[in-house]
Amino acid sequence: MHYLSLLSTVITLAFTLAVLSRYSQRGGTHLLLWGIGLALYGLGTLSEVILGSSFNDWVMKLWYLSGAMLTAAWLGQGTVNLLVRRKNLVLTANVVLLTVSLLSLVLIVIQPVDLKAASLYDPTIPASAHNPLMDIPEGIREGRLPAQYQVILGTGGLILVLTILLNIYGTLMLVGGAIYSAYLFFRKNVFLNRMVGNILIAAGGLFPAMGGTFVRAGMVDWLYVSEFVGVILMFLGFLQATASEPVRERQTASTD
Amino acid sequence: MNRKSKRFSPSRLTRWLVPVFLVGLTLVLAGTLLLLFLAIIGGLP
């Protein structure tokens, strides 16, 4: 199934370049933050491609840090920078996200790896799937079958809490912000392309957010599908929302 | 591009389809966030 991750990586790379190219032409912190978020998205899917052929503990750490922990939060932070007018609040949120991201990086780097479990890693099944050859570590709730990465990295405690909080924040800001923008354009009957674009971005942002839920429900392959569909919808939404604008005008909300 | 040209007239279909989409997306967003929240208070491993 990792061919889907490869396709997601290629599309995400194109999307990242499109966003950063727009940033280089127009500036705007939100575009830079979206570009960083998309680069993290791509690192996550690229890590899946590599983990689909062989195991490397640093690639697995990169996969968890970029894909599971940081992507949603950085994408959502881009939307916060676009929509929130209070500069002090936005600056504080940026500093908090950067601090939490650095903390996450340190926590993942120092997280010990279960070498015995790592030697049993099966690249033919997703890292988020259960491997029956691996012993179930202590602390796993009864009846739950831990994924390969959970046994190898043991991502519990503060890492788990940060992962969930970062995803709640990022999803709420990215998807909620896109829904809010689409609603404004619809209410005012202006910028049809941006209204449609924001609906696509909202839908696309929800797919990877639900990917974790699919994994928890045992539908591990759906994680790849959700990443693939999610990035396509968001890219289409971005292209639609930024389609030919002869004159730049200040607006309440958009993807600018 | 003047202000008039960026306006659009929603068709009857658009007038009800867009709110349905927006409400649907909001409900899915709420459900996704609820599941993530439950993951915290559920003390997941």
Short mmCIF file of C-alpha atoms in Angstrom, two decimals:
data_model
loop_
_atom_site.label_atom_id
_atom_site.label_comp_id
_atom_site.label_asym_id
_atom_site.label_seq_id
_atom_site.Cartn_x
_atom_site.Cartn_y
_atom_site.Cartn_z
CA MET A 1 0.00 0.00 0.00
CA HIS A 2 3.00 2.32 0.31
CA TYR A 3 2.73 3.31 -3.38
CA LEU A 4 -0.07 5.56 -2.16
CA SER A 5 2.40 7.19 0.25
CA LEU A 6 4.77 7.71 -2.68
CA LEU A 7 2.02 9.42 -4.68
CA SER A 8 1.09 11.50 -1.63
CA THR A 9 4.73 12.54 -1.27
CA VAL A 10 4.99 13.68 -4.91
CA ILE A 11 1.71 15.63 -4.72
CA THR A 12 2.67 17.16 -1.38
CA LEU A 13 6.02 18.25 -2.82
CA ALA A 14 4.27 20.02 -5.69
CA PHE A 15 1.80 21.58 -3.26
CA THR A 16 4.61 22.75 -0.96
CA LEU A 17 6.49 24.34 -3.86
CA ALA A 18 3.31 26.09 -5.05
CA VAL A 19 2.68 27.55 -1.59
CA LEU A 20 6.30 28.59 -1.01
CA SER A 21 6.47 30.08 -4.51
CA ARG A 22 3.43 32.20 -3.67
CA TYR A 23 5.13 33.15 -0.39
CA SER A 24 8.26 34.26 -2.23
CA GLN A 25 6.12 36.45 -4.54
CA ARG A 26 3.70 37.92 -2.03
CA GLY A 27 5.09 37.32 1.44
CA GLY A 28 2.67 36.51 4.26
CA THR A 29 3.54 34.48 7.34
CA HIS A 30 0.52 32.23 6.80
CA LEU A 31 1.94 31.00 3.49
CA LEU A 32 5.31 30.29 5.10
CA LEU A 33 3.64 28.34 7.92
CA TRP A 34 1.49 26.40 5.46
CA GLY A 35 4.64 25.66 3.48
CA ILE A 36 6.34 24.31 6.61
CA GLY A 37 3.23 22.29 7.49
CA LEU A 38 3.13 20.80 4.00
CA ALA A 39 6.85 20.00 4.11
CA LEU A 40 6.18 18.12 7.37
CA TYR A 41 3.26 16.35 5.67
CA GLY A 42 5.59 15.28 2.88
CA LEU A 43 8.29 14.14 5.29
CA GLY A 44 5.68 11.98 7.00
CA THR A 45 4.54 10.31 3.80
CA LEU A 46 8.15 9.96 2.55
CA SER A 47 9.02 8.23 5.82
CA GLU A 48 6.14 5.82 5.20
CA VAL A 49 7.63 4.98 1.80
CA ILE A 50 11.02 4.22 3.38
CA LEU A 51 9.49 2.26 6.26
CA GLY A 52 7.63 0.25 3.64
CA SER A 53 10.90 -1.24 2.45
CA SER A 54 13.11 -1.37 5.53
CA PHE A 55 13.35 -0.28 9.15
CA ASN A 56 15.37 2.59 10.46
CA ASP A 57 14.71 3.96 13.94
CA TRP A 58 15.41 7.57 12.94
CA VAL A 59 13.06 7.35 9.98
CA MET A 60 10.38 5.99 12.29
CA LYS A 61 11.02 8.87 14.70
CA LEU A 62 10.83 11.34 11.81
CA TRP A 63 7.58 9.71 10.66
CA TYR A 64 6.00 10.09 14.08
CA LEU A 65 7.29 13.60 14.72
CA SER A 66 6.35 15.05 11.33
CA GLY A 67 3.28 13.04 10.41
CA ALA A 68 1.63 12.35 13.73
CA MET A 69 2.69 15.30 15.87
CA LEU A 70 3.44 18.48 13.92
CA THR A 71 1.77 18.62 10.49
CA ALA A 72 -1.77 19.53 11.55
CA ALA A 73 -0.60 22.12 14.07
CA TRP A 74 1.63 23.98 11.59
CA LEU A 75 -1.04 23.97 8.88
CA GLY A 76 -3.57 25.22 11.40
CA GLN A 77 -1.14 27.90 12.58
CA GLY A 78 -0.99 29.19 9.01
CA THR A 79 -4.74 29.69 9.10
CA VAL A 80 -4.49 31.43 12.48
CA ASN A 81 -1.97 33.86 10.98
CA LEU A 82 -4.33 34.52 8.07
CA LEU A 83 -7.56 35.00 9.97
CA VAL A 84 -6.70 36.42 13.37
CA ARG A 85 -6.15 40.18 13.31
CA ARG A 86 -4.66 40.63 16.80
CA LYS A 87 -0.94 40.56 16.08
CA ASN A 88 0.16 40.02 19.68
CA LEU A 89 -2.10 37.01 20.02
CA VAL A 90 -0.85 35.54 16.75
CA LEU A 91 2.79 36.16 17.69
CA THR A 92 2.26 34.48 21.07
CA ALA A 93 0.61 31.48 19.40
CA ASN A 94 3.51 31.24 16.94
CA VAL A 95 6.05 31.26 19.78
CA VAL A 96 4.06 28.65 21.75
CA LEU A 97 3.83 26.37 18.70
CA LEU A 98 7.54 26.72 17.98
CA THR A 99 8.36 25.93 21.63
CA VAL A 100 6.05 22.92 21.74
CA SER A 101 7.46 21.71 18.41
CA LEU A 102 11.04 21.92 19.75
CA LEU A 103 9.93 20.10 22.92
CA SER A 104 8.36 17.41 20.74
CA LEU A 105 11.57 17.11 18.74
CA VAL A 106 13.63 16.63 21.92
CA LEU A 107 11.17 14.11 23.36
CA ILE A 108 11.19 12.05 20.17
CA VAL A 109 14.99 12.19 19.83
CA ILE A 110 15.60 10.97 23.39
CA GLN A 111 12.78 8.39 23.27
CA PRO A 112 14.44 4.97 23.64
CA VAL A 113 13.85 2.34 20.96
CA ASP A 114 12.90 -1.25 21.79
CA LEU A 115 15.68 -3.01 19.86
CA LYS A 116 14.12 -6.46 20.18
CA ALA A 117 10.85 -5.21 18.70
CA ALA A 118 12.77 -3.24 16.07
CA SER A 119 14.50 -6.43 14.91
CA LEU A 120 11.04 -7.96 14.36
CA TYR A 121 9.72 -4.99 12.34
CA ASP A 122 7.77 -6.13 9.30
CA PRO A 123 7.97 -3.61 6.42
CA THR A 124 5.28 -5.46 4.46
CA ILE A 125 2.63 -4.21 6.86
CA PRO A 126 2.13 -0.56 7.89
CA ALA A 127 4.06 0.80 10.86
CA SER A 128 0.64 1.63 12.29
CA ALA A 129 -0.49 -2.02 12.04
CA HIS A 130 -0.14 -4.68 14.74
CA ASN A 131 2.68 -7.17 14.38
CA PRO A 132 1.82 -10.46 16.17
CA LEU A 133 5.52 -11.36 16.49
CA MET A 134 6.12 -8.44 18.84
CA ASP A 135 5.48 -8.77 22.57
CA ILE A 136 2.74 -6.51 23.90
CA PRO A 137 4.45 -4.06 26.27
CA GLU A 138 3.16 -3.15 29.72
CA GLY A 139 0.79 -0.22 29.91
CA ILE A 140 -1.22 -1.20 26.84
CA ARG A 141 -4.91 -1.39 27.71
CA GLU A 142 -6.32 -4.90 27.78
CA GLY A 143 -7.86 -5.98 24.50
CA ARG A 144 -5.91 -3.48 22.41
CA LEU A 145 -3.32 -4.66 19.93
CA PRO A 146 -0.51 -2.10 19.74
CA ALA A 147 0.85 -0.95 16.39
CA GLN A 148 4.44 -1.73 15.41
CA TYR A 149 5.54 1.84 16.06
CA GLN A 150 3.92 1.83 19.51
CA VAL A 151 5.92 -1.22 20.57
CA ILE A 152 9.16 0.06 19.04
CA LEU A 153 8.93 3.70 20.14
CA GLY A 154 6.63 3.33 23.12
CA THR A 155 5.02 6.69 22.38
CA GLY A 156 2.95 7.17 25.51
CA GLY A 157 2.83 9.71 28.33
CA LEU A 158 3.70 13.29 27.41
CA ILE A 159 4.35 12.41 23.75
CA LEU A 160 0.83 11.01 23.39
CA VAL A 161 -0.77 13.95 25.15
CA LEU A 162 1.16 16.43 23.00
CA THR A 163 0.25 14.49 19.85
CA ILE A 164 -3.45 14.65 20.63
CA LEU A 165 -3.41 18.30 21.74
CA LEU A 166 -1.44 19.40 18.67
CA ASN A 167 -3.86 17.54 16.41
CA ILE A 168 -6.94 18.97 18.12
CA TYR A 169 -5.53 22.50 17.83
CA GLY A 170 -4.33 22.10 14.24
CA THR A 171 -7.48 20.44 12.94
CA LEU A 172 -9.75 22.96 14.65
CA MET A 173 -7.82 25.90 13.22
CA LEU A 174 -7.24 24.53 9.70
CA VAL A 175 -10.65 22.99 9.07
CA GLY A 176 -12.62 25.37 11.27
CA GLY A 177 -10.89 28.35 9.65
CA ALA A 178 -11.65 27.06 6.14
CA ILE A 179 -15.31 26.44 7.02
CA TYR A 180 -15.56 29.91 8.55
CA SER A 181 -13.98 31.53 5.47
CA ALA A 182 -16.27 29.61 3.11
CA TYR A 183 -19.26 30.70 5.19
CA LEU A 184 -18.22 34.38 4.95
CA PHE A 185 -17.80 34.21 1.18
CA PHE A 186 -21.15 32.45 0.86
CA ARG A 187 -22.95 34.95 3.09
CA LYS A 188 -21.53 37.92 1.20
CA ASN A 189 -21.85 36.22 -2.21
CA VAL A 190 -18.30 37.15 -3.13
CA PHE A 191 -15.30 35.22 -4.49
CA LEU A 192 -17.02 32.03 -5.59
CA ASN A 193 -13.63 30.45 -6.30
CA ARG A 194 -12.42 31.10 -2.75
CA MET A 195 -15.65 29.76 -1.27
CA VAL A 196 -15.30 26.52 -3.23
CA GLY A 197 -11.56 26.41 -2.48
CA ASN A 198 -12.13 26.70 1.25
CA ILE A 199 -14.76 23.96 1.20
CA LEU A 200 -12.24 21.69 -0.54
CA ILE A 201 -9.52 22.63 1.95
CA ALA A 202 -11.85 21.92 4.88
CA ALA A 203 -12.78 18.53 3.45
CA GLY A 204 -9.14 17.74 2.65
CA GLY A 205 -7.99 18.73 6.13
CA LEU A 206 -10.49 16.37 7.70
CA PHE A 207 -9.21 13.28 5.89
CA PRO A 208 -5.75 13.01 7.51
CA ALA A 209 -7.28 14.12 10.81
CA MET A 210 -9.57 11.10 10.62
CA GLY A 211 -6.64 8.89 9.62
CA GLY A 212 -5.67 8.40 13.25
CA THR A 213 -9.23 7.34 14.00
CA PHE A 214 -9.09 4.82 11.17
CA VAL A 215 -5.89 3.40 12.66
CA ARG A 216 -7.46 3.11 16.10
CA ALA A 217 -10.40 1.30 14.51
CA GLY A 218 -7.98 -1.21 12.99
CA MET A 219 -8.36 0.14 9.42
CA VAL A 220 -4.63 0.80 9.08
CA ASP A 221 -4.52 1.00 5.27
CA TRP A 222 -7.03 3.84 5.41
CA LEU A 223 -4.34 6.03 6.93
CA TYR A 224 -2.58 6.04 3.55
CA VAL A 225 -5.84 6.60 1.69
CA SER A 226 -6.80 9.50 3.96
CA GLU A 227 -3.39 11.16 3.50
CA PHE A 228 -3.65 10.75 -0.28
CA VAL A 229 -7.23 12.03 -0.63
CA GLY A 230 -6.57 14.76 1.93
CA VAL A 231 -3.59 16.32 0.16
CA ILE A 232 -5.32 16.14 -3.25
CA LEU A 233 -8.43 17.94 -1.95
CA MET A 234 -6.36 20.58 -0.16
CA PHE A 235 -4.18 21.17 -3.24
CA LEU A 236 -7.26 21.50 -5.46
CA GLY A 237 -8.75 23.86 -2.89
CA PHE A 238 -5.60 25.96 -2.81
CA LEU A 239 -5.44 26.15 -6.63
CA GLN A 240 -9.13 27.03 -6.82
CA ALA A 241 -8.92 29.69 -4.10
CA THR A 242 -5.85 31.33 -5.61
CA ALA A 243 -7.03 31.18 -9.24
CA SER A 244 -6.53 34.37 -11.30
CA GLU A 245 -6.95 37.48 -9.23
CA PRO A 246 -6.14 40.51 -11.40
CA VAL A 247 -6.06 42.92 -8.48
CA ARG A 248 -5.11 42.09 -4.96
CA GLU A 249 -7.59 43.35 -2.40
CA ARG A 250 -7.63 43.12 1.35
CA GLN A 251 -10.36 40.76 2.49
CA THR A 252 -11.77 39.34 5.69
CA ALA A 253 -10.77 35.78 5.00
CA SER A 254 -9.31 33.79 2.16
CA THR A 255 -6.35 31.66 1.33
CA ASP A 256 -4.70 34.79 -0.16
CA MET B 1 -11.37 43.80 -10.87
CA ASN B 2 -14.03 45.99 -9.35
CA ARG B 3 -16.25 45.08 -6.45
CA LYS B 4 -19.17 44.21 -8.68
CA SER B 5 -17.27 41.66 -10.76
CA LYS B 6 -16.12 39.60 -7.75
CA ARG B 7 -19.71 39.10 -6.62
CA PHE B 8 -21.63 36.05 -7.71
CA SER B 9 -25.30 35.15 -7.82
CA PRO B 10 -25.82 31.75 -6.24
CA SER B 11 -28.18 29.45 -8.08
CA ARG B 12 -31.01 27.79 -6.20
CA LEU B 13 -28.91 24.62 -6.00
CA THR B 14 -25.90 26.49 -4.60
CA ARG B 15 -28.11 28.28 -2.10
CA TRP B 16 -28.97 25.06 -0.28
CA LEU B 17 -26.04 22.85 -1.27
CA VAL B 18 -23.35 25.07 0.26
CA PRO B 19 -24.98 25.26 3.72
CA VAL B 20 -25.46 21.48 3.64
CA PHE B 21 -21.75 21.06 2.88
CA LEU B 22 -20.73 23.52 5.57
CA VAL B 23 -22.95 21.96 8.22
CA GLY B 24 -21.77 18.49 7.21
CA LEU B 25 -18.12 19.49 7.42
CA THR B 26 -18.71 21.13 10.79
CA LEU B 27 -20.35 17.98 12.13
CA VAL B 28 -17.49 15.78 10.89
CA LEU B 29 -15.00 18.24 12.39
CA ALA B 30 -16.84 18.14 15.72
CA GLY B 31 -16.89 14.33 15.62
CA THR B 32 -13.17 14.14 14.82
CA LEU B 33 -12.29 16.54 17.62
CA LEU B 34 -14.54 14.63 20.02
CA LEU B 35 -12.72 11.38 19.21
CA LEU B 36 -9.36 13.06 19.76
CA PHE B 37 -10.61 14.48 23.06
CA LEU B 38 -11.91 11.07 24.12
CA ALA B 39 -8.46 9.70 23.34
CA ILE B 40 -7.09 11.97 26.05
CA ILE B 41 -9.63 11.38 28.81
CA GLY B 42 -9.79 7.69 27.95
CA GLY B 43 -6.17 7.31 29.10
CA LEU B 44 -5.10 5.59 25.94
CA PRO B 45 -1.84 3.65 26.08
#
